[in-house]
PDB file of C-alpha atoms and ligand atoms in Angstrom:
ATOM      1  CA  MET A  13      57.237  25.606 107.281  1.00 41.00           C
ATOM      2  CA  ALA A  14      58.637  26.487 110.685  1.00 45.00           C
ATOM      3  CA  SER A  15      56.311  26.427 113.652  1.00 47.00           C
ATOM      4  CA  PRO A  16      55.158  29.781 114.994  1.00 45.00           C
ATOM      5  CA  ALA A  17      57.399  29.309 118.028  1.00 47.00           C
ATOM      6  CA  VAL A  18      60.435  28.757 115.838  1.00 45.00           C
ATOM      7  CA  ARG A  19      59.521  31.709 113.660  1.00 45.00           C
ATOM      8  CA  ARG A  20      59.134  33.887 116.723  1.00 45.00           C
ATOM      9  CA  ALA A  21      62.524  32.748 117.944  1.00 47.00           C
ATOM     10  CA  LEU A  22      64.103  33.511 114.581  1.00 44.00           C
ATOM     11  CA  LEU A  23      62.456  36.895 114.485  1.00 43.00           C
ATOM     12  CA  GLY A  24      63.767  37.562 117.973  1.00 43.00           C
ATOM     13  CA  TRP A  25      67.265  36.708 116.831  1.00 42.00           C
ATOM     14  CA  GLY A  26      66.925  38.854 113.776  1.00 41.00           C
ATOM     15  CA  LEU A  27      65.891  41.786 115.897  1.00 41.00           C
ATOM     16  CA  ALA A  28      68.668  41.127 118.386  1.00 41.00           C
ATOM     17  CA  LEU A  29      71.224  41.041 115.590  1.00 39.00           C
ATOM     18  CA  CYS A  30      69.746  44.161 114.118  1.00 39.00           C
ATOM     19  CA  CYS A  31      70.061  45.895 117.459  1.00 39.00           C
ATOM     20  CA  LEU A  32      73.758  45.082 117.499  1.00 39.00           C
ATOM     21  CA  TRP A  33      74.295  45.769 113.837  1.00 40.00           C
ATOM     22  CA  CYS A  34      71.813  48.351 112.818  1.00 40.00           C
ATOM     23  CA  ALA A  35      72.349  50.522 115.866  1.00 43.00           C
ATOM     24  CA  GLY A  36      76.098  50.204 115.631  1.00 41.00           C
ATOM     25  CA  ALA A  37      76.461  50.797 111.944  1.00 40.00           C
ATOM     26  CA  GLY A  38      73.468  52.864 110.890  1.00 41.00           C
ATOM     27  CA  TRP A  39      71.401  51.247 108.175  1.00 42.00           C
ATOM     28  CA  SER A  40      73.757  50.908 105.285  1.00 41.00           C
ATOM     29  CA  GLY A  41      77.132  50.369 106.796  1.00 45.00           C
ATOM     30  CA  GLY A  42      79.304  53.078 108.226  1.00 57.00           C
ATOM     31  CA  HIS A  43      78.355  56.443 109.547  1.00 65.00           C
ATOM     32  CA  GLU A  44      78.971  58.397 106.356  1.00 87.00           C
ATOM     33  CA  TRP A  45      76.789  61.422 106.742  1.00 93.00           C
ATOM     34  CA  LYS A  46      76.274  64.265 104.280  1.00 93.00           C
ATOM     35  CA  LYS A  47      74.851  67.199 106.143  1.00 95.00           C
ATOM     36  CA  LEU A  48      74.220  68.603 109.585  1.00 97.00           C
ATOM     37  CA  ILE A  49      70.760  69.525 110.731  1.00 97.00           C
ATOM     38  CA  LEU A  50      70.378  72.320 113.246  1.00 98.00           C
ATOM     39  CA  THR A  51      67.043  71.647 114.886  1.00 97.00           C
ATOM     40  CA  GLN A  52      65.333  74.361 116.880  1.00 98.00           C
ATOM     41  CA  HIS A  53      62.041  73.984 118.682  1.00 96.00           C
ATOM     42  CA  TRP A  54      59.365  76.261 120.023  1.00 97.00           C
ATOM     43  CA  PRO A  55      58.891  75.580 123.748  1.00 96.00           C
ATOM     44  CA  PRO A  56      55.143  76.421 123.967  1.00 95.00           C
ATOM     45  CA  THR A  57      54.476  73.760 121.303  1.00 95.00           C
ATOM     46  CA  VAL A  58      56.879  71.217 122.745  1.00 93.00           C
ATOM     47  CA  CYS A  59      55.055  71.730 126.036  1.00 93.00           C
ATOM     48  CA  LYS A  60      51.545  71.248 124.693  1.00 89.00           C
ATOM     49  CA  GLU A  61      51.617  67.568 125.501  1.00 79.00           C
ATOM     50  CA  ALA A  62      53.819  67.720 128.568  1.00 83.00           C
ATOM     51  CA  ASP A  63      53.344  68.660 132.195  1.00 82.00           C
ATOM     52  CA  SER A  64      55.746  70.815 134.188  1.00 83.00           C
ATOM     53  CA  CYS A  65      57.404  71.997 131.014  1.00 89.00           C
ATOM     54  CA  ARG A  66      59.049  75.324 130.221  1.00 87.00           C
ATOM     55  CA  ASN A  67      56.087  76.657 128.287  1.00 85.00           C
ATOM     56  CA  SER A  68      56.833  80.274 129.127  1.00 88.00           C
ATOM     57  CA  LEU A  69      60.060  80.463 127.126  1.00 94.00           C
ATOM     58  CA  ASP A  70      59.459  82.984 124.372  1.00 95.00           C
ATOM     59  CA  TYR A  71      62.274  82.091 121.998  1.00 97.00           C
ATOM     60  CA  TRP A  72      63.237  79.166 119.779  1.00 98.00           C
ATOM     61  CA  THR A  73      65.736  76.938 121.548  1.00 98.00           C
ATOM     62  CA  ILE A  74      68.192  74.337 120.294  1.00 98.00           C
ATOM     63  CA  HIS A  75      67.033  70.752 120.137  1.00 96.00           C
ATOM     64  CA  GLY A  76      70.202  69.474 118.553  1.00 97.00           C
ATOM     65  CA  LEU A  77      72.797  69.488 115.801  1.00 98.00           C
ATOM     66  CA  TRP A  78      72.410  66.198 113.994  1.00 97.00           C
ATOM     67  CA  PRO A  79      74.329  64.486 111.231  1.00 96.00           C
ATOM     68  CA  ASP A  80      71.723  63.190 108.777  1.00 93.00           C
ATOM     69  CA  LYS A  81      72.879  59.642 109.282  1.00 90.00           C
ATOM     70  CA  GLY A  82      74.136  57.423 112.057  1.00 90.00           C
ATOM     71  CA  GLU A  83      73.822  57.600 115.797  1.00 90.00           C
ATOM     72  CA  GLU A  84      75.864  56.587 118.810  1.00 94.00           C
ATOM     73  CA  CYS A  85      78.948  56.388 116.641  1.00 95.00           C
ATOM     74  CA  ASN A  86      81.333  55.918 119.532  1.00 95.00           C
ATOM     75  CA  ARG A  87      79.897  54.411 122.655  1.00 95.00           C
ATOM     76  CA  SER A  88      83.099  54.726 124.588  1.00 96.00           C
ATOM     77  CA  TRP A  89      83.132  58.495 124.207  1.00 97.00           C
ATOM     78  CA  HIS A  90      81.199  59.521 127.285  1.00 96.00           C
ATOM     79  CA  PHE A  91      79.856  62.952 127.973  1.00 97.00           C
ATOM     80  CA  ASN A  92      81.722  65.009 130.526  1.00 97.00           C
ATOM     81  CA  VAL A  93      80.163  68.315 131.410  1.00 96.00           C
ATOM     82  CA  ASP A  94      83.474  69.630 132.704  1.00 97.00           C
ATOM     83  CA  GLU A  95      84.708  69.886 129.131  1.00 97.00           C
ATOM     84  CA  ILE A  96      82.087  72.478 128.295  1.00 97.00           C
ATOM     85  CA  LYS A  97      82.060  74.393 131.563  1.00 96.00           C
ATOM     86  CA  ASP A  98      82.611  77.704 129.855  1.00 97.00           C
ATOM     87  CA  LEU A  99      79.654  77.065 127.543  1.00 98.00           C
ATOM     88  CA  VAL A 100      77.185  76.109 130.262  1.00 96.00           C
ATOM     89  CA  PRO A 101      75.841  79.624 130.870  1.00 96.00           C
ATOM     90  CA  ASP A 102      74.910  79.876 127.162  1.00 97.00           C
ATOM     91  CA  MET A 103      73.698  76.285 127.052  1.00 96.00           C
ATOM     92  CA  LYS A 104      71.306  76.936 129.928  1.00 94.00           C
ATOM     93  CA  ILE A 105      69.717  79.756 127.965  1.00 96.00           C
ATOM     94  CA  TYR A 106      69.770  78.466 124.389  1.00 97.00           C
ATOM     95  CA  TRP A 107      69.824  74.679 124.829  1.00 97.00           C
ATOM     96  CA  PRO A 108      67.605  73.997 127.845  1.00 95.00           C
ATOM     97  CA  ASP A 109      65.871  70.712 128.471  1.00 93.00           C
ATOM     98  CA  VAL A 110      62.453  72.184 127.791  1.00 93.00           C
ATOM     99  CA  ILE A 111      60.502  69.069 128.681  1.00 90.00           C
ATOM    100  CA  HIS A 112      62.314  68.126 131.872  1.00 88.00           C
ATOM    101  CA  PRO A 113      63.221  71.446 133.434  1.00 82.00           C
ATOM    102  CA  SER A 114      63.702  70.018 136.886  1.00 78.00           C
ATOM    103  CA  SER A 115      65.848  67.067 135.894  1.00 75.00           C
ATOM    104  CA  ASN A 116      69.592  67.294 135.819  1.00 75.00           C
ATOM    105  CA  ARG A 117      70.012  69.303 132.649  1.00 73.00           C
ATOM    106  CA  THR A 118      73.237  67.591 131.785  1.00 90.00           C
ATOM    107  CA  GLN A 119      71.195  64.487 130.912  1.00 93.00           C
ATOM    108  CA  PHE A 120      69.807  66.171 127.793  1.00 94.00           C
ATOM    109  CA  TRP A 121      73.235  67.331 126.686  1.00 96.00           C
ATOM    110  CA  ARG A 122      74.658  63.903 127.414  1.00 96.00           C
ATOM    111  CA  HIS A 123      71.979  62.330 125.209  1.00 95.00           C
ATOM    112  CA  GLU A 124      72.655  64.755 122.360  1.00 97.00           C
ATOM    113  CA  TRP A 125      76.402  64.222 122.574  1.00 97.00           C
ATOM    114  CA  GLU A 126      76.309  60.451 122.785  1.00 97.00           C
ATOM    115  CA  LYS A 127      73.659  59.988 120.110  1.00 96.00           C
ATOM    116  CA  HIS A 128      74.607  62.700 117.622  1.00 97.00           C
ATOM    117  CA  GLY A 129      77.798  64.442 118.742  1.00 97.00           C
ATOM    118  CA  THR A 130      79.905  61.298 118.563  1.00 97.00           C
ATOM    119  CA  CYS A 131      78.886  61.017 114.884  1.00 96.00           C
ATOM    120  CA  ALA A 132      79.412  64.697 114.101  1.00 97.00           C
ATOM    121  CA  ALA A 133      82.887  64.243 115.580  1.00 96.00           C
ATOM    122  CA  GLN A 134      83.998  62.717 112.266  1.00 94.00           C
ATOM    123  CA  LEU A 135      84.644  66.307 111.310  1.00 95.00           C
ATOM    124  CA  ASP A 136      87.809  67.957 112.621  1.00 96.00           C
ATOM    125  CA  ALA A 137      85.758  71.057 113.340  1.00 97.00           C
ATOM    126  CA  LEU A 138      83.534  69.037 115.677  1.00 97.00           C
ATOM    127  CA  ASN A 139      85.809  66.371 117.058  1.00 96.00           C
ATOM    128  CA  SER A 140      85.481  67.211 120.728  1.00 98.00           C
ATOM    129  CA  GLU A 141      82.600  67.965 123.060  1.00 98.00           C
ATOM    130  CA  ARG A 142      83.852  71.508 123.365  1.00 98.00           C
ATOM    131  CA  LYS A 143      83.899  71.963 119.597  1.00 98.00           C
ATOM    132  CA  TYR A 144      80.549  70.256 119.023  1.00 98.00           C
ATOM    133  CA  PHE A 145      78.579  72.260 121.542  1.00 98.00           C
ATOM    134  CA  GLY A 146      80.524  75.435 120.827  1.00 98.00           C
ATOM    135  CA  LYS A 147      79.846  75.183 117.090  1.00 98.00           C
ATOM    136  CA  SER A 148      76.186  74.352 117.677  1.00 98.00           C
ATOM    137  CA  LEU A 149      75.782  77.503 119.741  1.00 98.00           C
ATOM    138  CA  ALA A 150      77.677  79.517 117.144  1.00 98.00           C
ATOM    139  CA  LEU A 151      75.432  78.285 114.323  1.00 98.00           C
ATOM    140  CA  TYR A 152      72.336  78.988 116.423  1.00 98.00           C
ATOM    141  CA  LYS A 153      73.506  82.555 116.986  1.00 98.00           C
ATOM    142  CA  GLN A 154      74.569  82.938 113.368  1.00 98.00           C
ATOM    143  CA  VAL A 155      71.174  82.028 111.931  1.00 98.00           C
ATOM    144  CA  ASP A 156      69.437  84.024 114.656  1.00 98.00           C
ATOM    145  CA  LEU A 157      66.047  82.542 113.855  1.00 98.00           C
ATOM    146  CA  ASN A 158      64.248  84.514 116.559  1.00 98.00           C
ATOM    147  CA  SER A 159      65.261  87.888 115.126  1.00 98.00           C
ATOM    148  CA  MET A 160      64.662  86.773 111.550  1.00 97.00           C
ATOM    149  CA  LEU A 161      61.063  85.800 112.225  1.00 98.00           C
ATOM    150  CA  LEU A 162      60.452  89.082 114.018  1.00 97.00           C
ATOM    151  CA  LYS A 163      61.985  90.964 111.130  1.00 96.00           C
ATOM    152  CA  PHE A 164      59.212  89.555 108.966  1.00 96.00           C
ATOM    153  CA  GLY A 165      56.623  90.429 111.577  1.00 97.00           C
ATOM    154  CA  ILE A 166      56.101  86.783 112.429  1.00 98.00           C
ATOM    155  CA  LYS A 167      55.472  86.537 116.128  1.00 97.00           C
ATOM    156  CA  PRO A 168      53.374  84.250 118.289  1.00 97.00           C
ATOM    157  CA  SER A 169      49.720  85.109 117.869  1.00 97.00           C
ATOM    158  CA  VAL A 170      46.219  83.840 118.515  1.00 94.00           C
ATOM    159  CA  ASN A 171      45.598  84.554 114.836  1.00 96.00           C
ATOM    160  CA  TYR A 172      46.786  81.856 112.499  1.00 97.00           C
ATOM    161  CA  TYR A 173      49.580  82.158 109.995  1.00 98.00           C
ATOM    162  CA  HIS A 174      49.909  80.258 106.753  1.00 98.00           C
ATOM    163  CA  ILE A 175      52.766  77.794 106.680  1.00 97.00           C
ATOM    164  CA  ALA A 176      53.964  79.622 103.556  1.00 97.00           C
ATOM    165  CA  ASP A 177      54.527  82.742 105.690  1.00 97.00           C
ATOM    166  CA  PHE A 178      57.246  80.866 107.550  1.00 98.00           C
ATOM    167  CA  LYS A 179      58.615  79.082 104.533  1.00 96.00           C
ATOM    168  CA  ASP A 180      58.839  82.171 102.346  1.00 97.00           C
ATOM    169  CA  ALA A 181      60.349  84.361 105.043  1.00 97.00           C
ATOM    170  CA  LEU A 182      62.985  81.836 106.026  1.00 97.00           C
ATOM    171  CA  THR A 183      63.837  80.934 102.459  1.00 97.00           C
ATOM    172  CA  ARG A 184      64.315  84.608 101.666  1.00 97.00           C
ATOM    173  CA  VAL A 185      66.476  85.251 104.714  1.00 96.00           C
ATOM    174  CA  TYR A 186      68.671  82.210 104.446  1.00 97.00           C
ATOM    175  CA  GLY A 187      68.596  81.491 100.736  1.00 97.00           C
ATOM    176  CA  VAL A 188      67.902  77.846 101.493  1.00 97.00           C
ATOM    177  CA  VAL A 189      64.774  75.855 102.181  1.00 95.00           C
ATOM    178  CA  PRO A 190      64.285  74.841 105.819  1.00 95.00           C
ATOM    179  CA  LYS A 191      62.225  71.906 107.006  1.00 95.00           C
ATOM    180  CA  ILE A 192      59.321  72.917 109.202  1.00 96.00           C
ATOM    181  CA  GLN A 193      57.556  70.528 111.523  1.00 96.00           C
ATOM    182  CA  CYS A 194      54.199  70.801 113.219  1.00 96.00           C
ATOM    183  CA  LEU A 195      52.116  69.147 115.843  1.00 94.00           C
ATOM    184  CA  PRO A 196      49.020  67.940 113.953  1.00 94.00           C
ATOM    185  CA  PRO A 197      45.644  69.237 115.158  1.00 93.00           C
ATOM    186  CA  GLN A 198      44.779  67.656 118.506  1.00 85.00           C
ATOM    187  CA  GLN A 199      41.281  66.621 119.537  1.00 82.00           C
ATOM    188  CA  ASP A 200      38.967  69.550 118.834  1.00 85.00           C
ATOM    189  CA  GLU A 201      41.580  71.812 117.242  1.00 87.00           C
ATOM    190  CA  GLN A 202      41.271  72.945 113.644  1.00 89.00           C
ATOM    191  CA  VAL A 203      44.872  73.627 112.791  1.00 96.00           C
ATOM    192  CA  GLN A 204      48.375  72.333 113.145  1.00 97.00           C
ATOM    193  CA  THR A 205      50.815  74.017 115.525  1.00 97.00           C
ATOM    194  CA  ILE A 206      54.332  74.941 114.456  1.00 97.00           C
ATOM    195  CA  GLY A 207      56.904  73.226 116.638  1.00 96.00           C
ATOM    196  CA  GLN A 208      60.281  72.680 115.044  1.00 97.00           C
ATOM    197  CA  ILE A 209      62.446  74.270 112.348  1.00 97.00           C
ATOM    198  CA  GLU A 210      65.410  72.517 110.806  1.00 97.00           C
ATOM    199  CA  LEU A 211      68.173  74.329 108.961  1.00 98.00           C
ATOM    200  CA  CYS A 212      70.809  72.284 107.197  1.00 97.00           C
ATOM    201  CA  PHE A 213      74.531  72.821 106.810  1.00 98.00           C
ATOM    202  CA  THR A 214      77.106  71.373 104.440  1.00 97.00           C
ATOM    203  CA  LYS A 215      79.541  68.867 105.827  1.00 95.00           C
ATOM    204  CA  GLU A 216      82.460  70.430 103.969  1.00 92.00           C
ATOM    205  CA  ASP A 217      82.392  73.932 105.351  1.00 95.00           C
ATOM    206  CA  LEU A 218      79.304  74.195 107.568  1.00 97.00           C
ATOM    207  CA  HIS A 219      77.519  76.583 105.245  1.00 97.00           C
ATOM    208  CA  LEU A 220      73.755  76.734 104.960  1.00 98.00           C
ATOM    209  CA  ARG A 221      72.295  74.409 102.332  1.00 97.00           C
ATOM    210  CA  ASN A 222      68.886  73.097 101.379  1.00 95.00           C
ATOM    211  CA  CYS A 223      67.709  70.321 103.646  1.00 92.00           C
ATOM    212  CA  THR A 224      66.883  68.183 100.627  1.00 86.00           C
ATOM    213  CA  GLU A 225      68.405  68.224  97.194  1.00 78.00           C
ATOM    214  CA  PRO A 226      66.284  68.006  94.064  1.00 73.00           C
ATOM    215  CA  GLY A 227      65.826  64.367  93.204  1.00 67.00           C
ATOM    216  CA  GLU A 228      67.339  63.247  96.473  1.00 68.00           C
ATOM    217  CA  GLN A 229      65.768  59.957  97.390  1.00 62.00           C
ATOM    218  CA  LEU A 230      65.674  58.976 101.011  1.00 62.00           C
ATOM    219  CA  SER A 231      65.015  55.371 101.865  1.00 63.00           C
ATOM    220  CA  PRO A 232      61.947  54.875 104.049  1.00 61.00           C
ATOM    221  CA  LYS A 233      64.319  53.831 106.822  1.00 62.00           C
ATOM    222  CA  GLN A 234      66.279  57.040 106.537  1.00 62.00           C
ATOM    223  CA  GLU A 235      63.080  59.086 106.431  1.00 64.00           C
ATOM    224  CA  ALA A 236      61.896  57.307 109.531  1.00 63.00           C
ATOM    225  CA  TRP A 237      65.182  57.929 111.254  1.00 60.00           C
ATOM    226  CA  LEU A 238      65.206  61.592 110.315  1.00 60.00           C
ATOM    227  CA  ALA A 239      61.629  61.951 111.458  1.00 62.00           C
ATOM    228  CA  GLU A 240      62.367  60.290 114.761  1.00 60.00           C
ATOM    229  CA  GLY A 241      63.438  63.412 116.577  1.00 58.00           C
ATOM    230  CA  ALA A 242      60.210  65.083 115.593  1.00 59.00           C
ATOM    231  CA  ALA A 243      58.043  62.028 116.005  1.00 60.00           C
ATOM    232  CA  ALA A 244      59.246  61.583 119.560  1.00 63.00           C
ATOM    233  CA  GLN A 245      57.421  64.817 120.218  1.00 69.00           C
ATOM    234  CA  GLY A 246      54.463  63.900 118.036  1.00 83.00           C
ATOM    235  CA  MET A 247      55.506  66.216 115.208  1.00 89.00           C
ATOM    236  CA  ALA A 248      55.627  65.748 111.459  1.00 92.00           C
ATOM    237  CA  VAL A 249      56.414  67.897 108.432  1.00 93.00           C
ATOM    238  CA  CYS A 250      53.762  70.636 108.331  1.00 96.00           C
ATOM    239  CA  GLU A 251      50.918  70.494 105.841  1.00 95.00           C
ATOM    240  CA  ASP A 252      50.394  73.492 103.598  1.00 95.00           C
ATOM    241  CA  GLY A 253      47.710  75.685 105.077  1.00 96.00           C
ATOM    242  CA  PRO A 254      47.009  77.526 108.291  1.00 97.00           C
ATOM    243  CA  VAL A 255      49.259  77.113 111.279  1.00 98.00           C
ATOM    244  CA  PHE A 256      49.121  78.212 114.892  1.00 97.00           C
ATOM    245  CA  TYR A 257      52.207  79.865 116.402  1.00 98.00           C
ATOM    246  CA  PRO A 258      51.225  79.725 120.069  1.00 96.00           C
ATOM    247  CA  PRO A 259      52.159  82.532 122.436  1.00 96.00           C
ATOM    248  CA  PRO A 260      54.161  81.438 125.479  1.00 94.00           C
ATOM    249  CA  ALA A 261      52.307  80.798 128.701  1.00 88.00           C
ATOM    250  CA  LYS A 262      52.310  83.759 131.017  1.00 83.00           C
ATOM    251  CA  THR A 263      54.897  83.368 133.717  1.00 67.00           C
ATOM    252  CA  GLN A 264      53.496  83.154 137.186  1.00 53.00           C
ATOM    253  CA  ARG A 265      54.478  85.790 139.620  1.00 45.00           C
TER     254      ARG A 265
HETATM  255  C1  NAG B   7      86.061  56.698 120.591  1.00 50.04           C
HETATM  256  O1  NAG B   7      86.228  57.546 121.701  1.00 50.04           O
HETATM  257  C2  NAG B   7      87.343  57.238 122.495  1.00 50.04           C
HETATM  258  C3  NAG B   7      87.285  58.145 123.730  1.00 50.04           C
HETATM  259  O2  NAG B   7      87.293  59.494 123.359  1.00 50.04           O
HETATM  260  C4  NAG B   7      88.618  57.452 121.667  1.00 50.04           C
HETATM  261  O3  NAG B   7      89.753  57.146 122.439  1.00 50.04           O
HETATM  262  C5  NAG B   7      88.551  56.568 120.426  1.00 50.04           C
HETATM  263  O4  NAG B   7      89.649  56.850 119.593  1.00 50.04           O
HETATM  264  C6  NAG B   7      87.261  56.802 119.664  1.00 50.04           C
HETATM  265  N1  NAG B   7      87.139  55.845 118.605  1.00 50.04           N
HETATM  266  C7  NAG B   7      86.945  56.197 117.346  1.00 50.04           C
HETATM  267  C8  NAG B   7      86.790  55.102 116.368  1.00 50.04           C
HETATM  268  O5  NAG B   7      86.861  57.363 117.017  1.00 50.04           O
HETATM  269  C1  NAG B   8      74.129  66.388 137.305  1.00 50.04           C
HETATM  270  O1  NAG B   8      74.836  65.270 136.792  1.00 50.04           O
HETATM  271  C2  NAG B   8      76.246  65.450 136.772  1.00 50.04           C
HETATM  272  C3  NAG B   8      76.855  64.222 136.149  1.00 50.04           C
HETATM  273  O2  NAG B   8      76.126  63.811 135.063  1.00 50.04           O
HETATM  274  C4  NAG B   8      76.761  65.685 138.175  1.00 50.04           C
HETATM  275  O3  NAG B   8      78.157  65.917 138.142  1.00 50.04           O
HETATM  276  C5  NAG B   8      76.049  66.869 138.801  1.00 50.04           C
HETATM  277  O4  NAG B   8      76.439  67.003 140.134  1.00 50.04           O
HETATM  278  C6  NAG B   8      74.543  66.683 138.717  1.00 50.04           C
HETATM  279  N1  NAG B   8      73.875  67.896 139.188  1.00 50.04           N
HETATM  280  C7  NAG B   8      72.803  67.859 139.951  1.00 50.04           C
HETATM  281  C8  NAG B   8      72.236  69.190 140.336  1.00 50.04           C
HETATM  282  O5  NAG B   8      72.281  66.807 140.324  1.00 50.04           O
HETATM  283  C1  NAG B   9      67.301  74.992  97.080  1.00 50.04           C
HETATM  284  O1  NAG B   9      65.947  74.721  96.839  1.00 50.04           O
HETATM  285  C2  NAG B   9      65.299  75.755  96.079  1.00 50.04           C
HETATM  286  C3  NAG B   9      63.822  75.432  96.019  1.00 50.04           C
HETATM  287  O2  NAG B   9      63.593  74.079  95.783  1.00 50.04           O
HETATM  288  C4  NAG B   9      65.937  75.844  94.713  1.00 50.04           C
HETATM  289  O3  NAG B   9      65.342  76.867  93.975  1.00 50.04           O
HETATM  290  C5  NAG B   9      67.422  76.126  94.878  1.00 50.04           C
HETATM  291  O4  NAG B   9      68.055  76.114  93.631  1.00 50.04           O
HETATM  292  C6  NAG B   9      68.071  75.083  95.768  1.00 50.04           C
HETATM  293  N1  NAG B   9      69.438  75.457  96.031  1.00 50.04           N
HETATM  294  C7  NAG B   9      70.434  74.620  95.836  1.00 50.04           C
HETATM  295  C8  NAG B   9      71.798  75.140  96.147  1.00 50.04           C
HETATM  296  O5  NAG B   9      70.263  73.475  95.457  1.00 50.04           O
END
């Protein structure tokens, strides 16, 4: 039996190797991904736990367009904002850094490109920064989540919705099942708060598809990885039942 010190050292090595390996190659070798996830978030919810946050935005904004597997697929492919100059006006509106409004906004885009974009770039349709961000914006506008919710009369309210209101409306509009994430009830709250909606697209032709297939088994590792984006903001898949869709903070004059 190895001494605790030796075991700790071995564990350290294992973790170090995993950092090199696991981060570089995803969890099962290669970066073979199957679908793209367009993640949109609701700023008033994202801002619940954050100070100096853009909690007055009254529309769903882009969090990212993520392959369902792999990250940082090409570490030598650095983000260069000059390549998407023509997209910046749209990016500022639809893909703002909600949580860090006063930081250099290119940091958020850099993160999304380097972590997810370099993996999406496997696809000819997404194999440049310009194509990746351009296509993300195009998909965002195509699904037009903000208008679709309004069409079903779903707007921010102090009265609670049922999570099925969102699910049914979106499934009817898009013909596919989205994944909806919530901030669990905090402290003295009674209900969860809707925060993030994921719509999935096929790898082949970037058409809407269900986010999970019947019988599709995700490994716990993959689940954890997929949940990471949400978990970083304290969110998880919503429970059935009532849900709060918080109105934006009033802008100060
Ligand atoms: C990684 O990105 C660099 C810079 O764009 C490029 O030259 C290289 O071909 C890429 N490598 C792979 C494996 O795609
Ligand atoms: C933001 O960062 C980019 C490089 O990442 C730089 O070119 C630009 O000048 C910075 N803008 C501000 C306002 O600091
Ligand atoms: C998507 O999921 C719904 C509900 O689970 C199912 O009825 C439908 O057949 C699925 N569509 C495809 C293309 O798998």
